[in-house]
CSV table of C-alpha atoms in Angstrom, one decimal:
chain,number,residue,atom,x,y,z
A,996,MET,CA,118.3,129.9,197.9
A,997,ILE,CA,118.8,126.8,200.0
A,998,LEU,CA,119.2,123.4,198.3
A,999,PRO,CA,118.7,120.4,200.6
A,1000,LYS,CA,120.5,117.2,200.4
A,1001,ASN,CA,117.2,115.3,200.2
A,1002,ASN,CA,114.2,116.0,198.0
A,1003,ARG,CA,112.3,117.7,200.8
A,1004,LEU,CA,113.1,118.8,204.3
A,1005,SER,CA,111.1,117.7,207.4
A,1006,PRO,CA,109.1,120.3,209.3
A,1007,ALA,CA,111.7,120.3,212.1
A,1008,GLU,CA,114.5,121.0,209.6
A,1009,VAL,CA,112.4,123.9,208.1
A,1010,ASP,CA,112.0,125.3,211.6
A,1011,GLN,CA,115.8,125.3,212.0
A,1012,LEU,CA,116.2,127.3,208.7
A,1013,THR,CA,113.4,129.7,209.8
A,1014,ALA,CA,115.0,130.3,213.2
A,1015,ILE,CA,118.3,131.3,211.6
A,1016,VAL,CA,117.0,133.5,208.8
A,1017,THR,CA,114.6,135.3,211.1
A,1018,GLU,CA,117.5,136.6,213.1
A,1019,PHE,CA,118.6,138.5,210.0
A,1020,GLY,CA,115.1,139.8,209.0
A,1021,CYS,CA,114.4,137.2,206.4
A,1022,ARG,CA,111.9,134.4,205.9
A,1023,ILE,CA,111.8,131.0,204.2
A,1024,GLN,CA,109.6,130.2,201.3
A,1025,PRO,CA,109.4,126.6,200.0
A,1026,ILE,CA,109.2,126.3,196.2
A,1027,ILE,CA,107.8,122.9,195.3
A,1028,GLY,CA,109.3,121.7,192.1
A,1029,ASP,CA,108.6,118.5,190.1
A,1030,LEU,CA,111.9,116.9,191.3
A,1031,ARG,CA,112.6,118.5,194.7
A,1032,THR,CA,111.6,121.3,196.9
A,1033,ILE,CA,114.0,124.2,197.3
A,1034,TYR,CA,113.8,126.9,200.0
A,1035,ALA,CA,114.1,130.5,199.0
A,1036,ILE,CA,115.4,133.1,201.4
A,1037,VAL,CA,113.0,136.1,201.1
A,1038,GLY,CA,114.8,139.2,202.1
A,1039,ASP,CA,118.4,140.4,202.0
A,1040,GLU,CA,120.4,137.2,201.7
A,1041,ARG,CA,123.8,138.8,201.7
A,1042,HIS,CA,124.6,138.3,205.4
A,1043,GLU,CA,127.8,136.3,205.5
A,1044,LEU,CA,127.1,134.9,209.0
A,1045,MET,CA,123.6,133.8,208.1
A,1046,ILE,CA,125.0,131.9,205.0
A,1047,ASN,CA,127.7,130.3,207.1
A,1048,ARG,CA,125.3,129.1,209.7
A,1049,LEU,CA,122.9,127.7,207.0
A,1050,GLU,CA,125.7,125.9,205.2
A,1051,GLY,CA,126.8,124.3,208.5
A,1052,LEU,CA,123.5,122.4,208.8
A,1053,ASP,CA,124.1,118.7,207.9
A,1054,PHE,CA,120.9,118.5,205.8
A,1055,VAL,CA,121.8,121.5,203.6
A,1056,ASP,CA,123.7,120.8,200.3
A,1057,ARG,CA,124.5,124.4,199.5
A,1058,VAL,CA,123.2,127.9,199.6
A,1059,ASP,CA,123.2,129.9,196.4
A,1060,THR,CA,123.1,133.6,196.5
A,1061,ILE,CA,122.1,135.1,193.1
A,1062,GLN,CA,122.4,138.8,192.9
A,1063,SER,CA,119.6,139.5,190.4
A,1064,PRO,CA,116.4,141.5,190.4
A,1065,HIS,CA,114.6,138.2,189.8
A,1066,LYS,CA,116.7,135.6,191.6
A,1067,LEU,CA,114.0,132.8,191.5
A,1068,MET,CA,113.4,133.3,187.8
A,1069,ASP,CA,117.0,133.7,187.0
A,1070,ILE,CA,118.5,131.1,184.6
A,1071,ARG,CA,121.2,130.4,187.2
A,1072,SER,CA,118.5,129.4,189.8
A,1073,ASP,CA,118.1,125.8,190.7
A,1074,LEU,CA,114.6,126.1,189.3
A,1075,ALA,CA,116.3,125.8,185.9
A,1076,HIS,CA,115.7,122.1,186.4
A,1077,HIS,CA,111.9,122.5,186.9
A,1078,ARG,CA,109.6,121.3,184.2
A,1079,ILE,CA,106.0,122.4,183.7
A,1080,LYS,CA,103.3,120.1,182.3
A,1081,VAL,CA,100.0,121.1,180.7
A,1082,GLY,CA,97.7,118.7,179.0
A,1083,GLY,CA,100.2,115.9,179.2
A,1084,VAL,CA,102.9,118.0,177.5
A,1085,THR,CA,106.1,118.8,179.2
A,1086,LEU,CA,107.0,122.3,178.0
A,1087,GLY,CA,110.5,122.3,176.4
A,1088,ASP,CA,110.1,118.7,175.2
A,1089,GLU,CA,107.0,119.0,173.0
A,1090,LEU,CA,105.3,122.0,171.5
A,1091,LEU,CA,102.2,123.0,173.6
A,1092,ILE,CA,99.1,124.2,171.7
A,1093,MET,CA,96.4,126.0,173.5
A,1094,ALA,CA,93.3,127.0,171.4
A,1095,GLY,CA,89.8,128.2,171.8
A,1096,HIS,CA,87.5,131.2,172.1
A,1097,CYS,CA,88.5,134.7,173.0
A,1098,THR,CA,85.2,135.1,174.7
A,1099,ILE,CA,82.7,132.4,175.6
A,1100,ASP,CA,79.2,133.3,174.7
A,1101,PRO,CA,77.0,132.3,177.7
A,1102,LYS,CA,73.9,132.4,175.4
A,1103,ASN,CA,75.4,129.9,172.9
A,1104,PRO,CA,77.3,127.3,174.9
A,1105,ASN,CA,77.2,124.8,172.0
A,1106,LEU,CA,79.5,127.1,170.0
A,1107,PHE,CA,82.2,126.5,172.6
A,1108,TYR,CA,81.5,122.8,172.9
A,1109,GLU,CA,81.8,122.4,169.2
A,1110,THR,CA,85.0,124.5,169.1
A,1111,ALA,CA,86.5,122.5,172.0
A,1112,GLN,CA,86.0,119.2,170.2
A,1113,ALA,CA,87.2,120.6,166.9
A,1114,VAL,CA,90.5,122.1,168.4
A,1115,LYS,CA,91.1,118.8,170.1
A,1116,GLU,CA,90.7,116.9,166.8
A,1117,ALA,CA,93.1,119.5,165.2
A,1118,GLY,CA,95.8,118.6,167.7
A,1119,ALA,CA,95.5,121.1,170.6
A,1120,HIS,CA,96.5,120.0,174.1
A,1121,ALA,CA,94.5,122.6,176.1
A,1122,LEU,CA,91.5,124.8,175.7
A,1123,ARG,CA,91.5,128.6,176.1
A,1124,GLY,CA,88.3,130.4,176.8
A,1125,GLY,CA,87.5,133.9,178.1
A,1126,VAL,CA,85.1,134.0,181.0
A,1127,TRP,CA,85.7,137.5,182.1
A,1128,LYS,CA,87.1,140.1,179.7
A,1129,PRO,CA,88.9,143.4,180.3
A,1130,ARG,CA,87.4,145.8,177.7
A,1131,THR,CA,88.5,149.3,176.8
A,1132,ASN,CA,84.9,150.4,176.4
A,1133,PRO,CA,82.9,150.1,179.6
A,1134,TYR,CA,79.7,149.4,177.7
A,1135,ALA,CA,81.2,146.4,175.8
A,1136,PHE,CA,80.5,142.8,176.9
A,1137,GLN,CA,82.6,142.1,180.0
A,1138,GLY,CA,82.0,138.4,180.3
A,1139,ASP,CA,79.7,136.4,182.5
A,1140,HIS,CA,80.2,134.0,185.5
A,1141,LYS,CA,77.9,131.5,183.6
A,1142,SER,CA,80.7,131.1,181.1
A,1143,LEU,CA,82.9,129.4,183.7
A,1144,ASP,CA,80.5,126.5,183.8
A,1145,ILE,CA,80.6,126.2,180.0
A,1146,LEU,CA,84.4,126.3,180.1
A,1147,MET,CA,84.6,123.5,182.6
A,1148,GLU,CA,81.9,121.4,180.7
A,1149,GLY,CA,84.1,121.8,177.6
A,1150,SER,CA,87.0,120.4,179.6
A,1151,ARG,CA,84.9,117.4,180.8
A,1152,ARG,CA,83.7,116.6,177.3
A,1153,THR,CA,87.1,116.7,175.7
A,1154,GLY,CA,89.4,115.7,178.6
A,1155,LEU,CA,91.5,118.8,177.9
A,1156,PRO,CA,92.7,121.2,180.6
A,1157,VAL,CA,91.6,124.8,180.4
A,1158,ASP,CA,93.1,128.3,180.5
A,1159,THR,CA,91.1,131.4,181.4
A,1160,GLU,CA,92.0,135.0,182.5
A,1161,VAL,CA,91.4,136.2,186.0
A,1162,MET,CA,91.3,139.9,186.8
A,1163,ASP,CA,90.6,140.2,190.5
A,1164,GLU,CA,90.4,138.2,193.7
A,1165,GLU,CA,86.8,137.1,193.1
A,1166,HIS,CA,87.6,135.7,189.6
A,1167,LEU,CA,90.6,133.9,191.1
A,1168,ARG,CA,88.5,132.3,193.8
A,1169,LEU,CA,85.8,131.1,191.4
A,1170,ALA,CA,88.3,129.8,188.9
A,1171,LEU,CA,90.2,127.8,191.5
A,1172,GLU,CA,87.0,126.4,192.9
A,1173,ALA,CA,85.9,125.3,189.4
A,1174,GLY,CA,89.1,123.5,188.8
A,1175,VAL,CA,90.7,125.8,186.1
A,1176,HIS,CA,94.1,124.3,185.2
A,1177,VAL,CA,95.9,127.4,183.9
A,1178,LEU,CA,95.2,130.9,185.2
A,1179,GLN,CA,95.9,133.7,182.7
A,1180,ILE,CA,97.1,137.1,183.8
A,1181,GLY,CA,96.4,139.5,180.9
A,1182,ALA,CA,98.4,142.3,179.4
A,1183,ARG,CA,96.5,144.9,181.3
A,1184,ASN,CA,97.2,143.3,184.6
A,1185,ALA,CA,100.8,142.2,183.9
A,1186,LEU,CA,102.2,144.7,186.3
A,1187,ASN,CA,99.3,144.6,188.8
A,1188,TYR,CA,101.5,143.5,191.7
A,1189,SER,CA,98.6,143.1,194.1
A,1190,LEU,CA,96.9,140.6,191.8
A,1191,LEU,CA,100.2,138.8,191.1
A,1192,ARG,CA,100.7,138.4,194.9
A,1193,GLN,CA,97.1,137.1,195.3
A,1194,VAL,CA,97.6,134.6,192.5
A,1195,GLY,CA,100.9,133.4,193.9
A,1196,ALA,CA,99.5,132.9,197.4
A,1197,ALA,CA,96.3,131.2,196.2
A,1198,ILE,CA,98.1,128.6,194.1
A,1199,ALA,CA,101.1,127.9,196.4
A,1200,GLY,CA,101.7,124.1,196.4
A,1201,LYS,CA,98.9,123.5,193.9
A,1202,PRO,CA,99.2,121.9,190.5
A,1203,VAL,CA,98.0,125.0,188.8
A,1204,ALA,CA,100.0,127.0,186.2
A,1205,VAL,CA,100.0,130.7,185.4
A,1206,LEU,CA,100.2,132.1,181.8
A,1207,LEU,CA,101.6,135.5,182.4
A,1208,LYS,CA,101.2,137.9,179.4
A,1209,ARG,CA,103.6,140.7,178.7
A,1210,GLY,CA,102.4,144.2,179.5
A,1211,MET,CA,100.9,146.1,176.6
A,1212,HIS,CA,103.0,149.2,176.7
A,1213,THR,CA,106.4,147.8,175.8
A,1214,GLY,CA,107.2,146.3,179.2
A,1215,THR,CA,110.9,145.7,179.5
A,1216,LEU,CA,112.2,142.2,179.9
A,1217,ASN,CA,113.2,142.9,183.5
A,1218,GLU,CA,109.7,144.1,184.2
A,1219,PHE,CA,108.2,141.0,182.6
A,1220,ILE,CA,110.5,138.5,184.4
A,1221,SER,CA,110.1,140.4,187.7
A,1222,ALA,CA,106.3,140.2,187.4
A,1223,ALA,CA,106.7,136.4,187.2
A,1224,GLU,CA,109.0,136.6,190.3
A,1225,TYR,CA,106.0,137.9,192.3
A,1226,ILE,CA,104.1,134.7,191.6
A,1227,VAL,CA,107.0,132.2,192.1
A,1228,ASN,CA,108.0,134.0,195.3
A,1229,PHE,CA,104.8,132.6,197.0
A,1230,GLY,CA,105.8,129.0,196.3
A,1231,ASN,CA,104.5,127.9,192.8
A,1232,PRO,CA,107.1,127.7,190.1
A,1233,ASN,CA,104.6,126.8,187.3
A,1234,VAL,CA,104.8,130.1,185.5
A,1235,ILE,CA,104.7,130.4,181.7
A,1236,LEU,CA,105.8,133.7,180.0
A,1237,CYS,CA,103.6,134.8,177.1
A,1238,PRO,CA,104.6,137.5,174.6
A,1239,ARG,CA,101.4,138.8,172.9
A,1240,GLY,CA,102.4,142.0,171.2
A,1241,THR,CA,103.0,145.4,172.7
A,1242,GLN,CA,101.9,149.0,172.2
A,1243,PRO,CA,102.3,151.2,170.2
A,1244,GLY,CA,100.9,149.0,167.5
A,1245,LEU,CA,102.3,148.6,164.0
A,1246,ASP,CA,100.2,149.8,161.1
A,1247,GLY,CA,98.2,146.8,159.8
A,1248,TYR,CA,98.7,144.8,163.0
A,1249,ARG,CA,96.8,145.1,166.2
A,1250,ASN,CA,100.0,145.3,168.3
A,1251,GLN,CA,103.7,145.4,167.7
A,1252,PRO,CA,104.6,141.6,167.3
A,1253,ASP,CA,107.2,140.6,169.9
A,1254,GLU,CA,107.8,136.9,169.4
A,1255,ALA,CA,111.4,137.9,168.7
A,1256,ILE,CA,112.0,138.4,172.4
A,1257,THR,CA,111.8,134.7,173.0
A,1258,PRO,CA,115.5,133.9,172.8
A,1259,LEU,CA,116.3,137.0,175.0
A,1260,LEU,CA,113.9,135.6,177.7
A,1261,LYS,CA,115.5,132.2,177.4
A,1262,GLU,CA,119.0,133.7,178.0
A,1263,ARG,CA,117.8,135.2,181.3
A,1264,THR,CA,115.3,132.8,182.7
A,1265,TRP,CA,114.4,129.1,182.8
A,1266,ALA,CA,110.6,129.8,182.4
A,1267,PRO,CA,109.0,128.3,179.2
A,1268,VAL,CA,107.7,130.8,176.6
A,1269,VAL,CA,104.3,130.4,175.0
A,1270,VAL,CA,103.5,133.0,172.4
A,1271,ASP,CA,100.0,134.4,171.6
A,1272,PRO,CA,100.1,135.3,167.9
A,1273,SER,CA,96.4,136.1,167.8
A,1274,HIS,CA,96.6,139.2,169.9
A,1275,SER,CA,100.0,140.1,168.5
A,1276,VAL,CA,98.7,140.6,164.9
A,1277,GLY,CA,95.0,140.8,165.5
A,1278,LYS,CA,93.9,139.4,162.2
A,1279,ALA,CA,93.2,135.7,161.5
A,1280,ALA,CA,95.0,135.8,158.1
A,1281,TYR,CA,98.3,136.8,159.7
A,1282,VAL,CA,98.1,134.4,162.7
A,1283,PRO,CA,99.8,131.4,161.0
A,1284,ALA,CA,102.8,133.3,159.9
A,1285,CYS,CA,103.2,134.9,163.3
A,1286,ALA,CA,102.8,131.5,165.0
A,1287,LEU,CA,105.5,129.9,162.9
A,1288,ALA,CA,107.8,132.8,163.5
A,1289,ALA,CA,107.4,132.3,167.2
A,1290,VAL,CA,108.3,128.6,166.9
A,1291,ALA,CA,111.3,129.5,164.8
A,1292,TYR,CA,112.4,132.0,167.5
A,1293,GLY,CA,112.3,129.1,170.1
A,1294,ALA,CA,108.8,129.3,171.6
A,1295,ASP,CA,107.7,126.3,173.7
A,1296,GLY,CA,104.1,126.7,172.8
A,1297,LEU,CA,101.3,128.7,171.2
A,1298,CYS,CA,98.1,130.2,172.5
A,1299,ILE,CA,95.8,130.7,169.6
A,1300,GLU,CA,92.2,132.0,169.3
A,1301,ALA,CA,90.1,129.5,167.3
A,1302,HIS,CA,86.4,129.2,166.7
A,1303,VAL,CA,84.1,126.9,164.6
A,1304,SER,CA,82.3,130.0,163.3
A,1305,PRO,CA,84.4,133.2,164.0
A,1306,SER,CA,81.7,135.5,162.6
A,1307,HIS,CA,79.3,134.3,165.3
A,1308,GLY,CA,81.8,134.9,168.1
A,1309,LEU,CA,82.1,137.6,170.7
A,1310,GLY,CA,85.0,139.9,171.6
A,1311,ASP,CA,88.0,139.5,169.2
A,1312,ASP,CA,86.9,136.2,167.7
A,1313,PRO,CA,85.3,137.6,164.5
A,1314,LYS,CA,88.5,139.3,163.4
A,1315,GLN,CA,91.3,137.2,164.8
A,1316,ALA,CA,90.1,133.6,165.5
A,1317,VAL,CA,91.2,131.0,163.0
A,1318,THR,CA,89.0,128.1,162.0
A,1319,PRO,CA,89.7,124.5,163.1
A,1320,ALA,CA,90.8,123.6,159.6
A,1321,VAL,CA,93.4,126.4,159.6
A,1322,LEU,CA,94.4,125.5,163.1
A,1323,ALA,CA,95.0,121.8,162.2
A,1324,GLU,CA,97.3,122.8,159.3
A,1325,LEU,CA,99.1,125.3,161.5
A,1326,ILE,CA,99.7,122.8,164.2
A,1327,THR,CA,101.2,120.3,161.7
A,1328,ARG,CA,103.6,122.9,160.3
A,1329,ALA,CA,104.5,124.2,163.7
A,1330,LYS,CA,105.3,120.8,165.1
A,1331,ALA,CA,107.5,120.1,162.0
A,1332,LEU,CA,109.3,123.3,162.6
A,1333,HIS,CA,109.7,122.6,166.3
A,1334,ALA,CA,111.2,119.2,165.4
A,1335,LEU,CA,113.8,120.9,163.1
A,1336,ARG,CA,114.9,123.1,166.1
A,1337,ARG,CA,115.8,120.1,168.2
A,1338,PRO,CA,119.3,118.6,167.7
A,1339,SER,CA,119.4,115.1,166.3
A,1340,ARG,CA,120.4,112.3,168.6
A,1341,SER,CA,123.7,111.9,166.8
A,1342,THR,CA,124.5,115.6,167.2
A,1343,ALA,CA,123.6,115.5,170.8
A,1344,ALA,CA,125.9,112.5,171.3
A,1345,GLN,CA,128.8,114.3,169.6
A,1346,THR,CA,128.5,117.2,172.0
A,1347,GLN,CA,128.5,115.1,175.1
C-alpha cells in the first residue's frame, strides 16, 4: 500500500507507480478516502526491489506491506483513518439508525411513504426498503422493479438516504441509476465473489456505501472481512459490516444472534459495524433487546425493520417489523447507551 506525501497523486505520478509495479506482475488500485487517496498494490507486494524503487520516488511518503489475507480491511491499514457518512451521520461518532420495510409492496406505496415519514420522526437517519427479495420458496413474492420508484420517492419526501439489497448485475445497474445511497449485499450473497467484484467495480470512486451482511451459515470472521476486501479492492472504501444472525438457528429465534462478534471485528478491521437485530432474532418482541445488546457490544449502528402496520406488510414484516412507536423508544435508549460507551472528555484528556 503506497501512501503519497500529498492528498492525491497526479496522473503522471500514478503512471510512474504503475510502470514500476507492472514489472513485478502487480497493478495499482487507487482507494479514494475522505481525507486522502492511497494506492493499493494489487498482487504479490513482497518484492524487495519493487518496494525500494517505490520508496525512492520523491512523492511517496512510505510503502506499507501488510501480510494479511485482507490487507486493505486490516486494522493496520492506512484506511483506519477513513470515515463513512450516511444520512449526515459519521459512523463511529454517532449511532446510525436505518429503518423501514423488509419488502416494499408495489400495490400499496402509501404504506411505505407513511412508514418513511414515521421512522424519520422516530429518529432514523436512513430508510431501508426491500425492492428485490431472495426467497427460499420459488413461488413466494420475489419483489418488483416498481418498488424501486417507491423507495426513491420515499427518499425524496423525507430527505433520507436509502438502503436496498441487490442480488445481480441488473439490480445493481438499476439501483445506481435510481440513486440508491447504500447497496445491501444480503446473507445469501455474502460470499458471491462475482457479485462482490461487480459491486466494487460499479461504485469505484462514487459516494455510495455497501452494507455487507454476514453469511448465513456461520461464516468465519476471516471470510466476512475478506468478502469486504473484494469490494474495497476495486477502489471504494465505504464498506459497512453487518452481523445479522447465522445458521443453524437457536430455538425460539430465527437465527443464531451474532452481535457479540462486533468487538472481534473491531480488533481486526477498521470498518464500521451496523447490526441487523430484526433478522437475527426474527420476532418483533425480541428486537429491542437484541438491538441494545448490539450497541453494548460496540455497534456503530442498527438496521431495523419497521412498519406502520406490520400485519399488512409483505415478506418478514408481519413477524419481525417493529412499529414506529417502539422504534422511537428503542432509538432513545440505544443513543443513551451509545453515549455511555464513549469516554468523557475529562477521561480522554487524562489518557492523552
